[in-house]
Amino acid sequence: MDASSLAERLSDQLRQLCEVVGADSTAPLDLLADLLGPAGSRPLSEPPAWPSNIADDHTPVEFSIAYNENEPPALRILAEAQGSPPGVLANLSAAHRFMDRQGHRFNLSSSRYEAVRDIFASGQPRGDFALWHSLVFRSGRRPELKVYFNPEVQGTERSPALVAEAVRRLGLSRPYRAVLERGVRPGKLGRQDRLTFFSLDLHDGPQARVKLYLSHHDAEARDVARTAGAVDGVDEAVVERFCATAGGGPGPFRGRPMVSSHTFAGGVERPIGYSVYVPIRSYVADDAEARSRVLSLLARHGFDGAVLDRAIAAVSRRPLHEGVGLIAHVSLRLGRPRPGVTVYLSAEAYRTDPPRHRWGPPADAQRETSTPHIASRQP
Ligand code: TRP
């Protein structure tokens, strides 16, 4: 039995990740504890209190390392606050309380958040979340926070109307139209191209951004690259190549969907930035394969792979070939505000998924390295 609690496990990982990126861990650890609330003290031997979709094993937290062109890598956390007892509405109230408590401390601005929150509200929310947070820690700076709304909170069919109203209130209708024209395959909005997140920076500085995320089901690398064309100056071939390397071929990608995001800024006709997120765990046999693909992507884009290995060691001690999903996504950011590559690491607090079979001719070496059983770090 694992006697440690969820909060203990995650804090351990977070403390070590802070060391990797050279960030002071005081504020990150505080924020993590506050986000987890009472759910943090549950022992890991008990099942997750809430089936959070942040991570495949329902850990309500996912870590990421964001490599940037002109500054050291940043550490990020994506997290879902949980009510007790948890539920979509209870979690939403917990998220509000979290923002109230931390807002003063970190000088957050919620004016844009307040302007749209009623749109993404529902007395009977559909789907599995209403509001997520991300926290960004850059060395020597105070933490930055973002919120993620669920555009499908009133059902998939309503998502285009909800987003249209939100961008209207924020004065971003024109760049949104550019995304619809270019970023969505004809006739697929709300079907194979789904509006999955609408995110806001919780500050009012000139850098404050709004991002819209689209999940492209059954798309090819070429389809995804075309959506990047909504942003001036983005090279679609770079996006296509990134998807093909991370996804192990040109597609179509029939596992978890490729995801795009377009970044909006006020007073600009077109989106100013584009990111693609490849759910690499769906397209590899195990994490050793995911790591080697990510290392070649980092090298291609001019980043140092040593940091990745240190970050992996900070969250997990299991051999990489014994599971899949530790490296959950890899993303490429193009345009403003900061181009770079981000690698998402699962905490695997509750479960490690077993490696997938490698299809193809059985090679002796392969038979030895692929383990057919679950290799969980927990008994
Ligand atoms: N686990 C969810 C998914 O894979 C949500 C999620 C977590 C996600 N991190 C992400 C989605 C990064 C896109 C990119 O869809």
mmCIF file of C-alpha atoms and ligand atoms in Angstrom:
data_model
loop_
_atom_site.group_PDB
_atom_site.id
_atom_site.type_symbol
_atom_site.label_atom_id
_atom_site.label_comp_id
_atom_site.label_asym_id
_atom_site.label_seq_id
_atom_site.Cartn_x
_atom_site.Cartn_y
_atom_site.Cartn_z
ATOM 1 C CA MET A 1 0.000 0.000 0.000
ATOM 2 C CA ASP A 2 1.192 3.511 -0.754
ATOM 3 C CA ALA A 3 0.917 5.477 2.462
ATOM 4 C CA SER A 4 1.785 8.861 0.990
ATOM 5 C CA SER A 5 -0.902 11.351 0.121
ATOM 6 C CA LEU A 6 -1.671 12.918 -3.243
ATOM 7 C CA ALA A 7 -0.313 16.263 -2.013
ATOM 8 C CA GLU A 8 2.899 14.672 -0.761
ATOM 9 C CA ARG A 9 3.553 12.915 -4.050
ATOM 10 C CA LEU A 10 2.815 15.979 -6.189
ATOM 11 C CA SER A 11 4.779 18.348 -3.925
ATOM 12 C CA ASP A 12 7.794 16.092 -4.146
ATOM 13 C CA GLN A 13 7.656 16.148 -7.919
ATOM 14 C CA LEU A 14 7.047 19.889 -8.005
ATOM 15 C CA ARG A 15 9.934 20.664 -5.647
ATOM 16 C CA GLN A 16 12.324 18.728 -7.862
ATOM 17 C CA LEU A 17 10.971 20.309 -11.042
ATOM 18 C CA CYS A 18 11.520 23.771 -9.525
ATOM 19 C CA GLU A 19 15.152 22.824 -9.019
ATOM 20 C CA VAL A 20 15.440 21.743 -12.634
ATOM 21 C CA VAL A 21 14.267 25.134 -13.927
ATOM 22 C CA GLY A 22 15.887 27.172 -11.158
ATOM 23 C CA ALA A 23 12.660 28.504 -9.677
ATOM 24 C CA ASP A 24 12.052 29.154 -5.980
ATOM 25 C CA SER A 25 9.583 26.483 -4.880
ATOM 26 C CA THR A 26 7.836 28.441 -2.092
ATOM 27 C CA ALA A 27 5.015 29.979 -4.113
ATOM 28 C CA PRO A 28 4.567 26.938 -6.386
ATOM 29 C CA LEU A 29 4.175 24.593 -3.408
ATOM 30 C CA ASP A 30 1.726 26.943 -1.724
ATOM 31 C CA LEU A 31 -0.363 27.277 -4.851
ATOM 32 C CA LEU A 32 -0.408 23.529 -5.389
ATOM 33 C CA ALA A 33 -1.572 22.887 -1.829
ATOM 34 C CA ASP A 34 -4.284 25.503 -2.193
ATOM 35 C CA LEU A 35 -5.501 24.037 -5.496
ATOM 36 C CA LEU A 36 -5.673 20.511 -4.142
ATOM 37 C CA GLY A 37 -7.496 21.528 -0.966
ATOM 38 C CA PRO A 38 -8.754 18.687 1.236
ATOM 39 C CA ALA A 39 -8.409 16.212 -1.672
ATOM 40 C CA GLY A 40 -4.635 16.575 -1.259
ATOM 41 C CA SER A 41 -4.598 14.645 1.985
ATOM 42 C CA ARG A 42 -6.150 11.510 0.486
ATOM 43 C CA PRO A 43 -3.747 8.610 0.510
ATOM 44 C CA LEU A 44 -2.694 7.386 -2.908
ATOM 45 C CA SER A 45 -3.915 3.926 -1.998
ATOM 46 C CA GLU A 46 -7.464 5.306 -2.313
ATOM 47 C CA PRO A 47 -8.913 5.912 -5.770
ATOM 48 C CA PRO A 48 -8.977 9.510 -7.070
ATOM 49 C CA ALA A 49 -11.737 11.566 -5.435
ATOM 50 C CA TRP A 50 -12.808 12.908 -8.841
ATOM 51 C CA PRO A 51 -12.222 11.475 -12.351
ATOM 52 C CA SER A 52 -10.372 14.588 -13.492
ATOM 53 C CA ASN A 53 -9.636 14.695 -17.206
ATOM 54 C CA ILE A 54 -6.442 16.674 -16.661
ATOM 55 C CA ALA A 55 -4.560 13.380 -16.879
ATOM 56 C CA ASP A 56 -5.421 9.875 -18.050
ATOM 57 C CA ASP A 57 -5.104 8.398 -14.557
ATOM 58 C CA HIS A 58 -7.278 11.209 -13.087
ATOM 59 C CA THR A 59 -4.480 12.956 -11.222
ATOM 60 C CA PRO A 60 -5.871 16.532 -11.105
ATOM 61 C CA VAL A 61 -2.482 18.010 -12.055
ATOM 62 C CA GLU A 62 -0.195 17.855 -15.104
ATOM 63 C CA PHE A 63 3.295 19.354 -15.256
ATOM 64 C CA SER A 64 4.962 20.896 -18.265
ATOM 65 C CA ILE A 65 8.299 22.369 -19.214
ATOM 66 C CA ALA A 66 8.103 25.243 -21.679
ATOM 67 C CA TYR A 67 11.261 25.899 -23.671
ATOM 68 C CA ASN A 68 11.513 29.465 -24.949
ATOM 69 C CA GLU A 69 13.789 31.055 -27.472
ATOM 70 C CA ASN A 70 15.173 33.898 -25.419
ATOM 71 C CA GLU A 71 14.771 32.841 -21.822
ATOM 72 C CA PRO A 72 15.288 29.785 -19.604
ATOM 73 C CA PRO A 73 12.608 27.057 -19.616
ATOM 74 C CA ALA A 74 9.498 27.783 -17.554
ATOM 75 C CA LEU A 75 7.697 25.300 -15.335
ATOM 76 C CA ARG A 76 3.940 25.033 -15.649
ATOM 77 C CA ILE A 77 1.125 23.236 -13.896
ATOM 78 C CA LEU A 78 -2.294 22.530 -15.340
ATOM 79 C CA ALA A 79 -4.728 21.753 -12.546
ATOM 80 C CA GLU A 80 -8.341 21.283 -11.602
ATOM 81 C CA ALA A 81 -9.498 22.612 -8.236
ATOM 82 C CA GLN A 82 -11.771 20.184 -6.446
ATOM 83 C CA GLY A 83 -14.738 20.768 -4.195
ATOM 84 C CA SER A 84 -15.553 18.384 -1.396
ATOM 85 C CA PRO A 85 -17.449 16.380 -2.306
ATOM 86 C CA PRO A 86 -16.269 16.939 -5.879
ATOM 87 C CA GLY A 87 -18.547 17.522 -8.859
ATOM 88 C CA VAL A 88 -18.435 19.885 -11.831
ATOM 89 C CA LEU A 89 -20.256 22.667 -9.951
ATOM 90 C CA ALA A 90 -18.489 22.052 -6.636
ATOM 91 C CA ASN A 91 -15.144 22.139 -8.469
ATOM 92 C CA LEU A 92 -16.120 25.405 -10.135
ATOM 93 C CA SER A 93 -16.861 26.974 -6.736
ATOM 94 C CA ALA A 94 -13.537 25.679 -5.449
ATOM 95 C CA ALA A 95 -11.836 27.271 -8.472
ATOM 96 C CA HIS A 96 -13.511 30.610 -7.692
ATOM 97 C CA ARG A 97 -12.422 30.458 -4.070
ATOM 98 C CA PHE A 98 -8.880 29.680 -5.201
ATOM 99 C CA MET A 99 -8.856 32.747 -7.449
ATOM 100 C CA ASP A 100 -10.278 34.969 -4.700
ATOM 101 C CA ARG A 101 -7.581 33.873 -2.288
ATOM 102 C CA GLN A 102 -4.677 34.154 -4.709
ATOM 103 C CA GLY A 103 -5.886 37.171 -6.661
ATOM 104 C CA HIS A 104 -4.666 39.751 -4.172
ATOM 105 C CA ARG A 105 -1.448 37.982 -3.466
ATOM 106 C CA PHE A 106 -0.323 37.859 -7.071
ATOM 107 C CA ASN A 107 -2.006 41.000 -8.249
ATOM 108 C CA LEU A 108 -4.227 39.148 -10.694
ATOM 109 C CA SER A 109 -6.727 40.954 -12.783
ATOM 110 C CA SER A 110 -10.016 39.302 -13.388
ATOM 111 C CA SER A 111 -11.707 41.987 -15.484
ATOM 112 C CA ARG A 112 -11.798 39.921 -18.681
ATOM 113 C CA TYR A 113 -12.658 36.857 -16.698
ATOM 114 C CA GLU A 114 -15.615 38.687 -15.151
ATOM 115 C CA ALA A 115 -16.668 39.911 -18.592
ATOM 116 C CA VAL A 116 -17.246 36.401 -19.945
ATOM 117 C CA ARG A 117 -17.731 34.030 -17.025
ATOM 118 C CA ASP A 118 -21.529 33.997 -17.254
ATOM 119 C CA ILE A 119 -21.292 32.759 -20.863
ATOM 120 C CA PHE A 120 -19.463 29.611 -19.838
ATOM 121 C CA ALA A 121 -21.754 28.940 -16.894
ATOM 122 C CA SER A 122 -24.538 26.478 -16.699
ATOM 123 C CA GLY A 123 -26.778 25.284 -13.895
ATOM 124 C CA GLN A 124 -26.401 21.791 -15.302
ATOM 125 C CA PRO A 125 -22.994 21.633 -16.862
ATOM 126 C CA ARG A 126 -22.323 19.037 -19.532
ATOM 127 C CA GLY A 127 -18.942 17.454 -19.890
ATOM 128 C CA ASP A 128 -16.496 16.909 -17.119
ATOM 129 C CA PHE A 129 -15.194 20.334 -16.180
ATOM 130 C CA ALA A 130 -16.153 23.976 -16.053
ATOM 131 C CA LEU A 131 -12.873 25.714 -15.205
ATOM 132 C CA TRP A 132 -9.239 24.672 -15.095
ATOM 133 C CA HIS A 133 -6.171 26.685 -14.146
ATOM 134 C CA SER A 134 -2.641 26.847 -15.259
ATOM 135 C CA LEU A 135 0.183 28.322 -13.253
ATOM 136 C CA VAL A 136 3.397 29.421 -14.912
ATOM 137 C CA PHE A 137 6.656 29.819 -13.028
ATOM 138 C CA ARG A 138 9.481 31.624 -14.767
ATOM 139 C CA SER A 139 12.712 32.034 -12.921
ATOM 140 C CA GLY A 140 12.845 35.338 -11.057
ATOM 141 C CA ARG A 141 9.254 36.337 -11.816
ATOM 142 C CA ARG A 142 6.049 36.127 -9.906
ATOM 143 C CA PRO A 143 3.694 33.292 -10.863
ATOM 144 C CA GLU A 144 1.313 33.866 -13.751
ATOM 145 C CA LEU A 145 -2.147 32.339 -13.837
ATOM 146 C CA LYS A 146 -4.502 31.382 -16.620
ATOM 147 C CA VAL A 147 -8.048 30.054 -16.624
ATOM 148 C CA TYR A 148 -9.535 27.597 -19.100
ATOM 149 C CA PHE A 149 -13.256 27.636 -19.773
ATOM 150 C CA ASN A 150 -15.106 24.712 -21.322
ATOM 151 C CA PRO A 151 -16.883 25.920 -24.507
ATOM 152 C CA GLU A 152 -18.889 22.664 -24.509
ATOM 153 C CA VAL A 153 -20.293 23.270 -21.025
ATOM 154 C CA GLN A 154 -23.786 23.655 -22.538
ATOM 155 C CA GLY A 155 -23.247 20.854 -25.021
ATOM 156 C CA THR A 156 -21.125 20.546 -28.149
ATOM 157 C CA GLU A 157 -23.818 22.128 -30.367
ATOM 158 C CA ARG A 158 -23.788 25.334 -28.337
ATOM 159 C CA SER A 159 -20.000 25.744 -28.299
ATOM 160 C CA PRO A 160 -19.689 27.964 -31.413
ATOM 161 C CA ALA A 161 -22.350 30.335 -30.054
ATOM 162 C CA LEU A 162 -20.675 30.563 -26.653
ATOM 163 C CA VAL A 163 -17.276 31.334 -28.135
ATOM 164 C CA ALA A 164 -18.746 33.852 -30.604
ATOM 165 C CA GLU A 165 -20.328 35.761 -27.712
ATOM 166 C CA ALA A 166 -17.150 35.657 -25.619
ATOM 167 C CA VAL A 167 -14.956 37.032 -28.412
ATOM 168 C CA ARG A 168 -17.594 39.678 -29.185
ATOM 169 C CA ARG A 169 -17.484 40.967 -25.617
ATOM 170 C CA LEU A 170 -13.694 40.989 -25.642
ATOM 171 C CA GLY A 171 -13.506 42.805 -28.994
ATOM 172 C CA LEU A 172 -11.920 39.804 -30.719
ATOM 173 C CA SER A 173 -14.567 38.853 -33.277
ATOM 174 C CA ARG A 174 -12.351 39.525 -36.278
ATOM 175 C CA PRO A 175 -9.441 37.270 -35.364
ATOM 176 C CA TYR A 176 -12.007 34.628 -34.380
ATOM 177 C CA ARG A 177 -13.520 34.845 -37.854
ATOM 178 C CA ALA A 178 -10.049 34.332 -39.328
ATOM 179 C CA VAL A 179 -9.749 31.114 -37.307
ATOM 180 C CA LEU A 180 -13.118 29.854 -38.489
ATOM 181 C CA GLU A 181 -12.174 30.527 -42.093
ATOM 182 C CA ARG A 182 -8.810 28.911 -41.961
ATOM 183 C CA GLY A 183 -8.567 26.788 -38.833
ATOM 184 C CA VAL A 184 -11.627 24.608 -39.235
ATOM 185 C CA ARG A 185 -12.177 22.000 -41.934
ATOM 186 C CA PRO A 186 -15.305 22.846 -43.962
ATOM 187 C CA GLY A 187 -18.457 21.530 -42.281
ATOM 188 C CA LYS A 188 -16.560 20.099 -39.320
ATOM 189 C CA LEU A 189 -17.026 22.793 -36.665
ATOM 190 C CA GLY A 190 -18.510 21.199 -33.549
ATOM 191 C CA ARG A 191 -18.039 17.740 -35.121
ATOM 192 C CA GLN A 192 -14.498 16.593 -35.953
ATOM 193 C CA ASP A 193 -13.122 20.076 -35.201
ATOM 194 C CA ARG A 194 -14.280 20.798 -31.688
ATOM 195 C CA LEU A 195 -13.884 23.930 -29.596
ATOM 196 C CA THR A 196 -12.358 22.456 -26.460
ATOM 197 C CA PHE A 197 -10.889 25.276 -24.366
ATOM 198 C CA PHE A 198 -11.142 29.050 -24.175
ATOM 199 C CA SER A 199 -8.375 30.496 -22.044
ATOM 200 C CA LEU A 200 -7.524 33.875 -20.563
ATOM 201 C CA ASP A 201 -4.457 35.266 -18.850
ATOM 202 C CA LEU A 202 -5.398 36.623 -15.450
ATOM 203 C CA HIS A 203 -3.625 39.947 -15.812
ATOM 204 C CA ASP A 204 -4.157 43.176 -17.663
ATOM 205 C CA GLY A 205 -0.666 43.826 -18.960
ATOM 206 C CA PRO A 206 0.043 44.474 -22.622
ATOM 207 C CA GLN A 207 0.972 40.783 -22.900
ATOM 208 C CA ALA A 208 -2.456 39.532 -21.747
ATOM 209 C CA ARG A 209 -3.775 36.959 -24.192
ATOM 210 C CA VAL A 210 -6.849 34.993 -25.097
ATOM 211 C CA LYS A 211 -6.470 31.545 -26.631
ATOM 212 C CA LEU A 212 -8.941 29.341 -28.415
ATOM 213 C CA TYR A 213 -8.279 25.594 -28.654
ATOM 214 C CA LEU A 214 -9.582 23.293 -31.381
ATOM 215 C CA SER A 215 -9.376 19.490 -31.240
ATOM 216 C CA HIS A 216 -8.992 17.967 -34.691
ATOM 217 C CA HIS A 217 -10.348 14.425 -34.716
ATOM 218 C CA ASP A 218 -9.054 12.029 -37.394
ATOM 219 C CA ALA A 219 -6.973 14.812 -38.944
ATOM 220 C CA GLU A 220 -3.842 14.462 -41.034
ATOM 221 C CA ALA A 221 -0.675 16.436 -40.323
ATOM 222 C CA ARG A 222 -1.503 18.444 -43.432
ATOM 223 C CA ASP A 223 -4.973 19.421 -42.107
ATOM 224 C CA VAL A 224 -3.488 20.568 -38.823
ATOM 225 C CA ALA A 225 -0.799 22.591 -40.592
ATOM 226 C CA ARG A 226 -3.446 24.363 -42.653
ATOM 227 C CA THR A 227 -5.103 25.689 -39.473
ATOM 228 C CA ALA A 228 -1.826 27.396 -38.596
ATOM 229 C CA GLY A 229 -2.220 29.422 -41.785
ATOM 230 C CA ALA A 230 -4.657 31.702 -39.946
ATOM 231 C CA VAL A 231 -1.587 33.348 -38.404
ATOM 232 C CA ASP A 232 0.581 35.573 -40.596
ATOM 233 C CA GLY A 233 4.169 34.491 -40.931
ATOM 234 C CA VAL A 234 3.688 30.960 -39.607
ATOM 235 C CA ASP A 235 5.318 28.338 -41.801
ATOM 236 C CA GLU A 236 2.773 25.554 -42.296
ATOM 237 C CA ALA A 237 5.502 23.123 -43.360
ATOM 238 C CA VAL A 238 7.129 23.445 -39.924
ATOM 239 C CA VAL A 239 3.841 22.511 -38.252
ATOM 240 C CA GLU A 240 3.270 19.582 -40.595
ATOM 241 C CA ARG A 241 6.740 18.236 -39.954
ATOM 242 C CA PHE A 242 6.345 18.640 -36.189
ATOM 243 C CA CYS A 243 3.080 16.647 -36.225
ATOM 244 C CA ALA A 244 4.567 13.940 -38.416
ATOM 245 C CA THR A 245 7.647 13.497 -36.220
ATOM 246 C CA ALA A 246 5.741 13.574 -32.922
ATOM 247 C CA GLY A 247 2.867 11.482 -34.277
ATOM 248 C CA GLY A 248 5.092 8.982 -36.084
ATOM 249 C CA GLY A 249 3.753 9.600 -39.601
ATOM 250 C CA PRO A 250 1.564 11.884 -41.708
ATOM 251 C CA GLY A 251 -1.710 10.625 -40.166
ATOM 252 C CA PRO A 252 -4.641 10.469 -40.207
ATOM 253 C CA PHE A 253 -4.386 10.491 -36.426
ATOM 254 C CA ARG A 254 -7.205 8.298 -35.185
ATOM 255 C CA GLY A 255 -6.136 8.073 -31.555
ATOM 256 C CA ARG A 256 -6.426 11.119 -29.315
ATOM 257 C CA PRO A 257 -6.943 14.263 -31.405
ATOM 258 C CA MET A 258 -4.294 16.730 -32.460
ATOM 259 C CA VAL A 259 -5.061 20.089 -30.847
ATOM 260 C CA SER A 260 -4.471 23.622 -32.172
ATOM 261 C CA SER A 261 -4.623 26.902 -30.364
ATOM 262 C CA HIS A 262 -4.810 30.382 -31.800
ATOM 263 C CA THR A 263 -3.733 33.343 -29.704
ATOM 264 C CA PHE A 264 -5.676 36.602 -29.891
ATOM 265 C CA ALA A 265 -4.680 40.095 -28.903
ATOM 266 C CA GLY A 266 -6.889 43.189 -28.846
ATOM 267 C CA GLY A 267 -6.920 45.499 -31.832
ATOM 268 C CA VAL A 268 -5.430 42.944 -34.213
ATOM 269 C CA GLU A 269 -7.351 41.578 -37.195
ATOM 270 C CA ARG A 270 -5.792 38.144 -37.201
ATOM 271 C CA PRO A 271 -4.572 35.782 -34.500
ATOM 272 C CA ILE A 272 -0.993 36.562 -33.501
ATOM 273 C CA GLY A 273 0.208 33.136 -32.433
ATOM 274 C CA TYR A 274 -0.388 29.471 -33.085
ATOM 275 C CA SER A 275 0.416 26.282 -31.166
ATOM 276 C CA VAL A 276 -0.064 22.636 -31.996
ATOM 277 C CA TYR A 277 -0.317 20.007 -29.229
ATOM 278 C CA VAL A 278 0.380 16.410 -30.174
ATOM 279 C CA PRO A 279 -0.949 13.795 -27.709
ATOM 280 C CA ILE A 280 2.188 11.782 -28.310
ATOM 281 C CA ARG A 281 1.197 9.071 -25.827
ATOM 282 C CA SER A 282 -1.430 7.831 -28.290
ATOM 283 C CA TYR A 283 1.142 7.369 -31.043
ATOM 284 C CA VAL A 284 4.073 5.602 -29.378
ATOM 285 C CA ALA A 285 4.615 2.159 -27.903
ATOM 286 C CA ASP A 286 6.180 3.454 -24.697
ATOM 287 C CA ASP A 287 7.787 6.483 -23.093
ATOM 288 C CA ALA A 288 11.266 5.576 -24.316
ATOM 289 C CA GLU A 289 9.975 6.042 -27.848
ATOM 290 C CA ALA A 290 8.197 9.277 -26.853
ATOM 291 C CA ARG A 291 11.406 10.606 -25.292
ATOM 292 C CA SER A 292 13.483 9.952 -28.369
ATOM 293 C CA ARG A 293 10.957 11.681 -30.624
ATOM 294 C CA VAL A 294 10.795 14.654 -28.254
ATOM 295 C CA LEU A 295 14.593 14.884 -28.122
ATOM 296 C CA SER A 296 14.778 15.092 -31.890
ATOM 297 C CA LEU A 297 12.081 17.780 -31.922
ATOM 298 C CA LEU A 298 13.922 19.761 -29.247
ATOM 299 C CA ALA A 299 17.153 19.516 -31.218
ATOM 300 C CA ARG A 300 15.399 20.571 -34.433
ATOM 301 C CA HIS A 301 14.068 23.680 -32.721
ATOM 302 C CA GLY A 302 17.340 24.518 -30.989
ATOM 303 C CA PHE A 303 16.687 23.359 -27.405
ATOM 304 C CA ASP A 304 18.781 21.379 -24.967
ATOM 305 C CA GLY A 305 17.537 17.866 -24.254
ATOM 306 C CA ALA A 306 19.418 17.566 -20.953
ATOM 307 C CA VAL A 307 16.719 19.602 -19.201
ATOM 308 C CA LEU A 308 14.104 17.123 -20.396
ATOM 309 C CA ASP A 309 15.931 14.183 -18.862
ATOM 310 C CA ARG A 310 16.278 16.023 -15.575
ATOM 311 C CA ALA A 311 12.584 16.901 -15.622
ATOM 312 C CA ILE A 312 11.631 13.298 -16.343
ATOM 313 C CA ALA A 313 13.831 12.152 -13.454
ATOM 314 C CA ALA A 314 12.092 14.699 -11.205
ATOM 315 C CA VAL A 315 8.660 13.169 -11.776
ATOM 316 C CA SER A 316 9.342 9.489 -12.272
ATOM 317 C CA ARG A 317 11.802 6.750 -11.468
ATOM 318 C CA ARG A 318 10.346 3.970 -13.548
ATOM 319 C CA PRO A 319 12.141 2.741 -16.665
ATOM 320 C CA LEU A 320 10.654 4.610 -19.607
ATOM 321 C CA HIS A 321 9.957 1.499 -21.654
ATOM 322 C CA GLU A 322 7.782 0.071 -18.891
ATOM 323 C CA GLY A 323 4.861 2.369 -19.516
ATOM 324 C CA VAL A 324 3.304 4.922 -21.826
ATOM 325 C CA GLY A 325 1.837 8.313 -21.008
ATOM 326 C CA LEU A 326 4.465 9.872 -18.765
ATOM 327 C CA ILE A 327 5.190 12.139 -21.733
ATOM 328 C CA ALA A 328 1.597 13.076 -22.476
ATOM 329 C CA HIS A 329 1.847 15.811 -25.111
ATOM 330 C CA VAL A 330 4.446 17.806 -26.933
ATOM 331 C CA SER A 331 3.605 21.182 -28.378
ATOM 332 C CA LEU A 332 5.136 23.718 -30.718
ATOM 333 C CA ARG A 333 4.465 27.437 -30.251
ATOM 334 C CA LEU A 334 4.856 29.791 -33.185
ATOM 335 C CA GLY A 335 4.465 33.544 -33.434
ATOM 336 C CA ARG A 336 3.749 35.688 -30.388
ATOM 337 C CA PRO A 337 4.132 35.924 -27.477
ATOM 338 C CA ARG A 338 6.949 33.340 -27.278
ATOM 339 C CA PRO A 339 7.938 30.725 -29.795
ATOM 340 C CA GLY A 340 9.121 27.432 -28.334
ATOM 341 C CA VAL A 341 8.423 23.817 -27.507
ATOM 342 C CA THR A 342 6.538 22.534 -24.457
ATOM 343 C CA VAL A 343 6.706 19.012 -23.062
ATOM 344 C CA TYR A 344 3.861 17.813 -20.822
ATOM 345 C CA LEU A 345 4.664 15.314 -18.082
ATOM 346 C CA SER A 346 2.067 13.243 -16.240
ATOM 347 C CA ALA A 347 2.400 12.895 -12.511
ATOM 348 C CA GLU A 348 1.194 9.265 -12.748
ATOM 349 C CA ALA A 349 0.108 9.526 -9.121
ATOM 350 C CA TYR A 350 -2.514 6.813 -9.565
ATOM 351 C CA ARG A 351 -1.569 4.667 -12.521
ATOM 352 C CA THR A 352 0.938 3.947 -15.248
ATOM 353 C CA ASP A 353 -0.484 2.679 -18.523
ATOM 354 C CA PRO A 354 1.220 -0.432 -19.860
ATOM 355 C CA PRO A 355 3.303 -0.121 -23.009
ATOM 356 C CA ARG A 356 1.559 -0.801 -26.282
ATOM 357 C CA HIS A 357 2.468 -3.702 -28.498
ATOM 358 C CA ARG A 358 4.745 -2.773 -31.329
ATOM 359 C CA TRP A 359 3.181 -4.226 -34.420
ATOM 360 C CA GLY A 360 5.275 -5.461 -37.258
ATOM 361 C CA PRO A 361 7.740 -8.319 -37.657
ATOM 362 C CA PRO A 362 8.775 -9.698 -34.293
ATOM 363 C CA ALA A 363 12.390 -8.810 -33.669
ATOM 364 C CA ASP A 364 14.282 -10.608 -30.965
ATOM 365 C CA ALA A 365 15.511 -7.434 -29.391
ATOM 366 C CA GLN A 366 12.002 -6.159 -29.309
ATOM 367 C CA ARG A 367 10.585 -9.167 -27.593
ATOM 368 C CA GLU A 368 13.059 -8.611 -24.823
ATOM 369 C CA THR A 369 12.419 -4.918 -24.291
ATOM 370 C CA SER A 370 8.628 -4.760 -24.411
ATOM 371 C CA THR A 371 7.043 -5.704 -21.122
ATOM 372 C CA PRO A 372 3.528 -7.031 -21.503
ATOM 373 C CA HIS A 373 2.347 -6.250 -17.979
ATOM 374 C CA ILE A 374 1.500 -3.057 -16.158
ATOM 375 C CA ALA A 375 4.499 -1.450 -14.572
ATOM 376 C CA SER A 376 2.999 0.736 -11.932
ATOM 377 C CA ARG A 377 5.087 2.588 -9.444
ATOM 378 C CA GLN A 378 2.535 1.639 -6.860
ATOM 379 C CA PRO A 379 1.767 -1.744 -5.475
HETATM 380 N N1 TRP B 1 -5.962 15.261 -20.608
HETATM 381 C C1 TRP B 1 -6.731 16.060 -21.513
HETATM 382 C C2 TRP B 1 -6.377 15.725 -22.957
HETATM 383 O O1 TRP B 1 -5.394 15.066 -23.189
HETATM 384 C C3 TRP B 1 -6.573 17.553 -21.285
HETATM 385 C C4 TRP B 1 -5.200 18.080 -21.462
HETATM 386 C C5 TRP B 1 -4.215 18.105 -20.526
HETATM 387 C C6 TRP B 1 -4.662 18.694 -22.637
HETATM 388 N N2 TRP B 1 -3.100 18.714 -21.018
HETATM 389 C C7 TRP B 1 -3.330 19.075 -22.312
HETATM 390 C C8 TRP B 1 -5.165 18.951 -23.922
HETATM 391 C C9 TRP B 1 -2.483 19.668 -23.269
HETATM 392 C C10 TRP B 1 -4.331 19.545 -24.863
HETATM 393 C C11 TRP B 1 -3.009 19.906 -24.543
HETATM 394 O O2 TRP B 1 -7.086 16.130 -23.842
#
